[in-house]
Short mmCIF file of C-alpha atoms in Angstrom, two decimals:
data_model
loop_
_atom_site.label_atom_id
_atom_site.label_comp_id
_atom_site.label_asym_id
_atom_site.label_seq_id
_atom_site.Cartn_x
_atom_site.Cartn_y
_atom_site.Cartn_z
CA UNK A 1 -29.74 33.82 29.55
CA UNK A 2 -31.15 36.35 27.13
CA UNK A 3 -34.32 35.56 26.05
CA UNK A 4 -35.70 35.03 22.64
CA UNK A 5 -37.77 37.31 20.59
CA UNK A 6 -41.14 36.50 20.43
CA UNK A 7 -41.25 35.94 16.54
CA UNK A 8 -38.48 33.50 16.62
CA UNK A 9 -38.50 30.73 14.26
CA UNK A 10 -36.47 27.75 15.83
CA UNK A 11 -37.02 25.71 12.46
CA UNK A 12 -35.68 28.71 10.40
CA UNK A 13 -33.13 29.19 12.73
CA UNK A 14 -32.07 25.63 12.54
CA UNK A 15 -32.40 25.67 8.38
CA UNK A 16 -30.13 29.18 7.93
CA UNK A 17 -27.77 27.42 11.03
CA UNK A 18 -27.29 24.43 9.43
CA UNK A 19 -26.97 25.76 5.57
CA UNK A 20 -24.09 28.27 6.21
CA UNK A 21 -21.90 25.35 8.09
CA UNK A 22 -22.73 22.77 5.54
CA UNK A 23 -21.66 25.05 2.73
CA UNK A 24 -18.82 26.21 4.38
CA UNK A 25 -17.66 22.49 3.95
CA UNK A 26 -18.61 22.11 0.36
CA UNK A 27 -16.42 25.52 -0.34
CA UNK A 28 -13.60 24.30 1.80
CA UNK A 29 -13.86 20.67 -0.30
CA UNK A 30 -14.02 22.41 -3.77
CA UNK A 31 -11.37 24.79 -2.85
CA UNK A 32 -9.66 25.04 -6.22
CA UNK A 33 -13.28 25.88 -7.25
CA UNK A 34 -13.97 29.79 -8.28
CA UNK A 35 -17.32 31.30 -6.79
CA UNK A 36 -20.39 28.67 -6.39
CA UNK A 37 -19.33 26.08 -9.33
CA UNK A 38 -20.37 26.43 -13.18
CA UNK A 39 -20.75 23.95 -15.81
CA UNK A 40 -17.18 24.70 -17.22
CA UNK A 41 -15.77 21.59 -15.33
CA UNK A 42 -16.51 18.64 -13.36
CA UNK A 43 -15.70 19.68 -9.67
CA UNK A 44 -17.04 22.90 -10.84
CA UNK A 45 -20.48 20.92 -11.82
CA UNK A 46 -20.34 19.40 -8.45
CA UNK A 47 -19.84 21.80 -6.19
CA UNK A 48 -22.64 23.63 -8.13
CA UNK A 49 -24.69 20.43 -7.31
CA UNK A 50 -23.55 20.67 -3.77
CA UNK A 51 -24.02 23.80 -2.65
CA UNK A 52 -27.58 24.57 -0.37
CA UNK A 53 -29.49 27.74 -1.73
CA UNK A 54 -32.25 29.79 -0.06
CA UNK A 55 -35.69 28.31 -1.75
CA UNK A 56 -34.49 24.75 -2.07
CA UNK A 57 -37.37 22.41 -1.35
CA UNK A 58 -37.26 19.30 0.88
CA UNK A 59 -36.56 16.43 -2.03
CA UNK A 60 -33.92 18.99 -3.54
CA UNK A 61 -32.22 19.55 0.01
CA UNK A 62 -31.78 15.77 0.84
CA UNK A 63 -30.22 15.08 -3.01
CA UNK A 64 -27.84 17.36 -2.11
CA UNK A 65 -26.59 16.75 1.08
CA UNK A 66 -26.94 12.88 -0.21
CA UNK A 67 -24.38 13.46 -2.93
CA UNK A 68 -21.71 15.56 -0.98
CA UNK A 69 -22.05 13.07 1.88
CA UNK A 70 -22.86 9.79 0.42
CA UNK A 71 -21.94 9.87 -3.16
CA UNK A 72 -18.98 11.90 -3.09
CA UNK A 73 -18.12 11.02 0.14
CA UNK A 74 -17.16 13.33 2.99
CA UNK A 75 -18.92 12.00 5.60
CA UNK A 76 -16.65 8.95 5.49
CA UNK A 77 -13.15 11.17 5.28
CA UNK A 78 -10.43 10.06 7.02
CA UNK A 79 -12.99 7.77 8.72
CA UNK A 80 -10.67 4.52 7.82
CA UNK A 81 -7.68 3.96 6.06
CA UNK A 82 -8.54 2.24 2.80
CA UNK A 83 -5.37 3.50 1.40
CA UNK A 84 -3.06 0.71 3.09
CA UNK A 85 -2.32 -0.55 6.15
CA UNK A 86 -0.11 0.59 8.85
CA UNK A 87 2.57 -1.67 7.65
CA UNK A 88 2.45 -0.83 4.14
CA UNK A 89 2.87 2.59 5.21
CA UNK A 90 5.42 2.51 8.09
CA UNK A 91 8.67 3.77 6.11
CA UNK A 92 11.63 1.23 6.43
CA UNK A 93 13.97 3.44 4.84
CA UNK A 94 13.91 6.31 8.04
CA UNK A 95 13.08 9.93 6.48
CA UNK A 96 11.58 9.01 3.03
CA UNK A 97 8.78 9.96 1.68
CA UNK A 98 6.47 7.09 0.42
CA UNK A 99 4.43 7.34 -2.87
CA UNK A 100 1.61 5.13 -3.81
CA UNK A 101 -0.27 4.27 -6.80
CA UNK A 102 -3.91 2.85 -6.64
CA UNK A 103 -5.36 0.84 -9.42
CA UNK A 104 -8.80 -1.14 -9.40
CA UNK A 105 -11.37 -2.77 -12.16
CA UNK A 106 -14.14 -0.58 -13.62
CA UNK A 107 -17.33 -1.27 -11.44
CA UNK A 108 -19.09 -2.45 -14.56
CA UNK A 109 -16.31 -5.07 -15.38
CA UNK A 110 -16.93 -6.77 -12.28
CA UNK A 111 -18.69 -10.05 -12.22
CA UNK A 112 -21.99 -10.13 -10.40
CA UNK A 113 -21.36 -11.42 -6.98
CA UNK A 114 -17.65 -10.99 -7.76
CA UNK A 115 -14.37 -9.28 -5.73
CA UNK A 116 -13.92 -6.24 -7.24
CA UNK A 117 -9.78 -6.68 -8.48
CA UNK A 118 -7.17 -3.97 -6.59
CA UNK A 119 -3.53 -3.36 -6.78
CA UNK A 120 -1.39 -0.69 -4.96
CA UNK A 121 2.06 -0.41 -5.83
CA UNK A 122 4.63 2.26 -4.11
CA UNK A 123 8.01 3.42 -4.33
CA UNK A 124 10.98 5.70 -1.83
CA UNK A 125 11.05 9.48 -2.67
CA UNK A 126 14.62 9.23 -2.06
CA UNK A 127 15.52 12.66 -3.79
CA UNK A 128 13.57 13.85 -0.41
CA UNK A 129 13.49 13.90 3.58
CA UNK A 130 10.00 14.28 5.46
CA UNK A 131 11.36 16.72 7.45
CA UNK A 132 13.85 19.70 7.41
CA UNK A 133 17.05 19.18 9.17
CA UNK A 134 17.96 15.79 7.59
CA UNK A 135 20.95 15.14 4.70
CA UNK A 136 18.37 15.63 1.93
CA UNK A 137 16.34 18.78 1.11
CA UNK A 138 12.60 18.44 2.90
CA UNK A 139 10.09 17.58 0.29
CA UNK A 140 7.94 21.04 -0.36
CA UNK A 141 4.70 21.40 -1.73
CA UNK A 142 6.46 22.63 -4.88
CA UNK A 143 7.77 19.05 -5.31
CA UNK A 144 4.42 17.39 -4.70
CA UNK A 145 2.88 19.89 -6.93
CA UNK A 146 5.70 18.71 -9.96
CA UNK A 147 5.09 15.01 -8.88
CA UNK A 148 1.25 15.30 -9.54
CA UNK A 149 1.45 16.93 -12.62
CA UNK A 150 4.05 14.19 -13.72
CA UNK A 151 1.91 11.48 -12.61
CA UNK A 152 -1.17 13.27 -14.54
CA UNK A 153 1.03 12.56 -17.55
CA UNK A 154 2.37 9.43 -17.04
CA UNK A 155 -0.81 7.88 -15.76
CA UNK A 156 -3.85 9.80 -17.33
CA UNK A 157 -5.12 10.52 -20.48
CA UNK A 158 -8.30 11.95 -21.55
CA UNK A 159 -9.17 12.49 -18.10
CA UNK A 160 -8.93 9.28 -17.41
CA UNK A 161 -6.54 6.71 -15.44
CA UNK A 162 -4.41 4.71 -18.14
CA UNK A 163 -5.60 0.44 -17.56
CA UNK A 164 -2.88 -2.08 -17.64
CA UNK A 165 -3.83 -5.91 -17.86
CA UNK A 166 -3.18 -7.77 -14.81
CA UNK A 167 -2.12 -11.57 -14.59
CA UNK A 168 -0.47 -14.39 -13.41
CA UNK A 169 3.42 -13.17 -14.59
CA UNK A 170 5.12 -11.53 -11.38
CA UNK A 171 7.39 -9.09 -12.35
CA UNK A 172 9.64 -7.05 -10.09
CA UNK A 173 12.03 -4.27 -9.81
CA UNK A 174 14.70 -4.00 -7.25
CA UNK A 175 17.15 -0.69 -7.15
CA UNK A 176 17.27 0.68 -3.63
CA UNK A 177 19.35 3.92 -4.05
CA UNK A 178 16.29 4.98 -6.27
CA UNK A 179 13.39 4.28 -4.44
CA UNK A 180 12.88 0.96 -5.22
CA UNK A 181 14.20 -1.10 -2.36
CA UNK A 182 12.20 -4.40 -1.78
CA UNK A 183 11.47 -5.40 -5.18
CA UNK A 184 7.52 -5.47 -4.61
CA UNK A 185 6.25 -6.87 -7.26
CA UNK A 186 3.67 -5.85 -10.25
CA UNK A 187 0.77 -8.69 -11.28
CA UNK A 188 0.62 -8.45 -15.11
CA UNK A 189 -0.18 -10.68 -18.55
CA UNK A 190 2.81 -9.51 -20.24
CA UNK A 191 6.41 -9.15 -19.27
CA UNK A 192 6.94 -5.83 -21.86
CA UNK A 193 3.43 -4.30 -19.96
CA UNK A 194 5.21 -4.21 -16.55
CA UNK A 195 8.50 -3.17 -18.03
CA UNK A 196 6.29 0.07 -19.29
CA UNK A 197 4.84 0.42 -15.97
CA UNK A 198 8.02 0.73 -14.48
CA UNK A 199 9.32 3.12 -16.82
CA UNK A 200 6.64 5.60 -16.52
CA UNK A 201 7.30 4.84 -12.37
CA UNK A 202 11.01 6.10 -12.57
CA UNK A 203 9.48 8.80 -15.09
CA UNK A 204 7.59 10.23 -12.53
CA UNK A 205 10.40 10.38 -9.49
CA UNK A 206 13.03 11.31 -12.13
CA UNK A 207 15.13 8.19 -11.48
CA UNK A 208 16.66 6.49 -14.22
CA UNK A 209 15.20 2.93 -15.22
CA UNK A 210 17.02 -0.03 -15.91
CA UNK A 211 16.50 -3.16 -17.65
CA UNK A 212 19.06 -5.18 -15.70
CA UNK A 213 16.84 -4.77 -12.21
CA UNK A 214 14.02 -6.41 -13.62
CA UNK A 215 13.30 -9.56 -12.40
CA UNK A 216 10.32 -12.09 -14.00
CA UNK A 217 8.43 -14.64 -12.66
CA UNK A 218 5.78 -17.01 -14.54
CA UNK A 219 4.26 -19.64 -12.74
CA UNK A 220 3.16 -23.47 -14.14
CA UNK A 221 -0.21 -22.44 -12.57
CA UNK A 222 -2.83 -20.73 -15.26
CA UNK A 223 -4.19 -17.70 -14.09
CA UNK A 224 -8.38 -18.89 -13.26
CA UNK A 225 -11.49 -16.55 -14.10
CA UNK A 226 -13.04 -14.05 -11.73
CA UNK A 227 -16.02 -16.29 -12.43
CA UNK A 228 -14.93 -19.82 -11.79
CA UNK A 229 -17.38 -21.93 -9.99
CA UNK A 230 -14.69 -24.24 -7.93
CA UNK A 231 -15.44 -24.60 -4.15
CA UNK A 232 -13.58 -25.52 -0.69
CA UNK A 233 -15.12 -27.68 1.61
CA UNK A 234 -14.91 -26.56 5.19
CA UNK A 235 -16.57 -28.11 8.29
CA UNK A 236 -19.33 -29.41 5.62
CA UNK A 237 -19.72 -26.26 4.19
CA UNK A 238 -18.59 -24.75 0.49
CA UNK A 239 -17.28 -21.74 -0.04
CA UNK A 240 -16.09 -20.25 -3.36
CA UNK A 241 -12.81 -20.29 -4.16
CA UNK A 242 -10.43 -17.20 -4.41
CA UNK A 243 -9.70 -16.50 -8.38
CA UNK A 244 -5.50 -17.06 -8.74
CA UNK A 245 -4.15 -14.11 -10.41
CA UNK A 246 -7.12 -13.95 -12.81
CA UNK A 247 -6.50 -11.49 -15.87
CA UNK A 248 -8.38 -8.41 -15.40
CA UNK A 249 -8.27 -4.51 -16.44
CA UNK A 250 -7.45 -2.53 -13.63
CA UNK A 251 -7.38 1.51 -14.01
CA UNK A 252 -5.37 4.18 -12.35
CA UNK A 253 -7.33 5.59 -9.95
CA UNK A 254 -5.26 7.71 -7.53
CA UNK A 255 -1.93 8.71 -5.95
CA UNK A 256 -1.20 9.83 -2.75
CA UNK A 257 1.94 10.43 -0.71
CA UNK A 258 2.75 9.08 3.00
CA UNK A 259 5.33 10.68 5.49
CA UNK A 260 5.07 7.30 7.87
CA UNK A 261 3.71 7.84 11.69
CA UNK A 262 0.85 9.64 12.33
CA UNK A 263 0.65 12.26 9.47
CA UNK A 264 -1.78 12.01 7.25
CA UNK A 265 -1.24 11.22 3.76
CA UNK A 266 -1.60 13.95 0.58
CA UNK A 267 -3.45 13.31 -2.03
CA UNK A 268 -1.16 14.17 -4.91
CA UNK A 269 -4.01 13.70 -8.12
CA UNK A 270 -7.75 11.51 -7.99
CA UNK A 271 -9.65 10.74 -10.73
CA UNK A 272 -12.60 9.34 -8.26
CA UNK A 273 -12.98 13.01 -6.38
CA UNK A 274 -13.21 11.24 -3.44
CA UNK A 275 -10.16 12.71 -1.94
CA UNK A 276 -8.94 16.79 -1.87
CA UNK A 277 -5.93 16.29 -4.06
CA UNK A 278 -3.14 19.00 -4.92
CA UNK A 279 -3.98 19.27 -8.77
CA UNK A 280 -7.21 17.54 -11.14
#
């Protein structure tokens, strides 16, 4: 074992140790990030945020570690999968890509107390094989990089995710040899709202849409409020009930793409920045 010198610092050693890896994952994370971050952009602010420098006291060390690990959220990558379950994800269709859509309130809509509202919906990349070797062309990075961009413009603007209204009218879409095969359905207040939904949808995989494979359902039932005060009684003791189909802004929030089995999804575009995604 070679010894140590005899000014060694084992608390310097630790702080230079332990800066070099950590910023090693902030550059890997803000990859499409030039240099050390500037002011010219969000991630760019971030990163700039991020990043440990030599001089950095104690308060200014633990606010940013905080927000890369806590805040932003690295620490708890690929720790679960909050983007759907296994069955959501497990391709029935054998050698199709999967794309999904994730849309959810705005924190500040939510009541006090309340479920913050979610909806995923999905679709077949049938224009596409997971792997090479099949009858259709392997999906390439090239094609993810197009279906971003085209989701960016269907489902963004201002840097923002577009909001739809959700509600108690169940309206689904059914056209298998285009991606749509099990006619999940989309929650809305308006039949003409989904309808424009589904266009952009086929807008973004290039599939033609049409108004014939739309099916609508309206329930009897209203739709109740996130904030409705009815309870169940169970074993003596109340609980709240669930809101039905209550109407509520929800806001694109992210995409992502899923090959089925083990791999991991890509992140095609996320306005959150919680996720590495091909494009901003």
């Amino acid at each position: 074992m070679t010894e140590l010198p005899s000014n060694f610092d084992s608390w310097e050693h630790l702080q230079n140790t332990y800066m070099l890896e950590y910023n090693k994952r902030v550059d890997k994370f803000f990859n499409d990030v030039e240099g050390n971050g500037d002011l010219s952009s969000i991630r760019g602010s971030l990163k700039l945020a991020c990043r440990l420098v030599d001089g950095d006291n104690q308060a200014t060390w633990n606010l940013r570690t905080s927000l890369f690990f806590d805040v932003i959220g690295y620490s708890r990558k690929n720790l679960s999968i909050f983007y759907g379950s296994n069955l959501d994800t497990a391709l029935p269709v054998s050698g199709h890509p999967q794309l999904f859509l994730y849309f959810s309130q705005d924190s500040q809509a939510v009541p006090v107390n309340g479920k913050r509202l979610d909806h995923e919906k999905s679709c077949r990349l049938t224009r596409y094989a997971c792997k090479t070797g099949q009858a259709l062309p392997a999906i390439t990075k090239a094609n993810l990089i197009e279906l971003a961009r085209e989701i960016k413009a269907q489902f963004v603007e201002s840097k923002k995710g577009i909001v739809y209204t959700s509600g108690k009218i169940a309206v689904s879409y059914t056209d298998p040899p285009n991606g749509f095969p099990r006619g999940g359905r989309w929650l809305v207040n308006s039949r003409s709202e989904a309808i424009t939904l589904y266009e952009k949808l086929c807008n973004v995989i290039d599939r033609p849409f049409d108004i014939n494979k739309i099916n609508v359902i309206t329930p009897e039932k209203d739709s109740t409020s996130q904030t409705s005060t009815q309870t169940d009684t169970i074993l003596g003791k109340q609980y709240k009930e669930p809101a039905y189909r209550p109407v509520a802004n929800l806001r694109f929030r992210y995409a992502y793409v899923s090959f089925g089995g083990s791999a991991s999804p890509i992140f095609l575009i996320d306005t959150t920045f919680r996720h590495t995604a091909l494009i901003t």
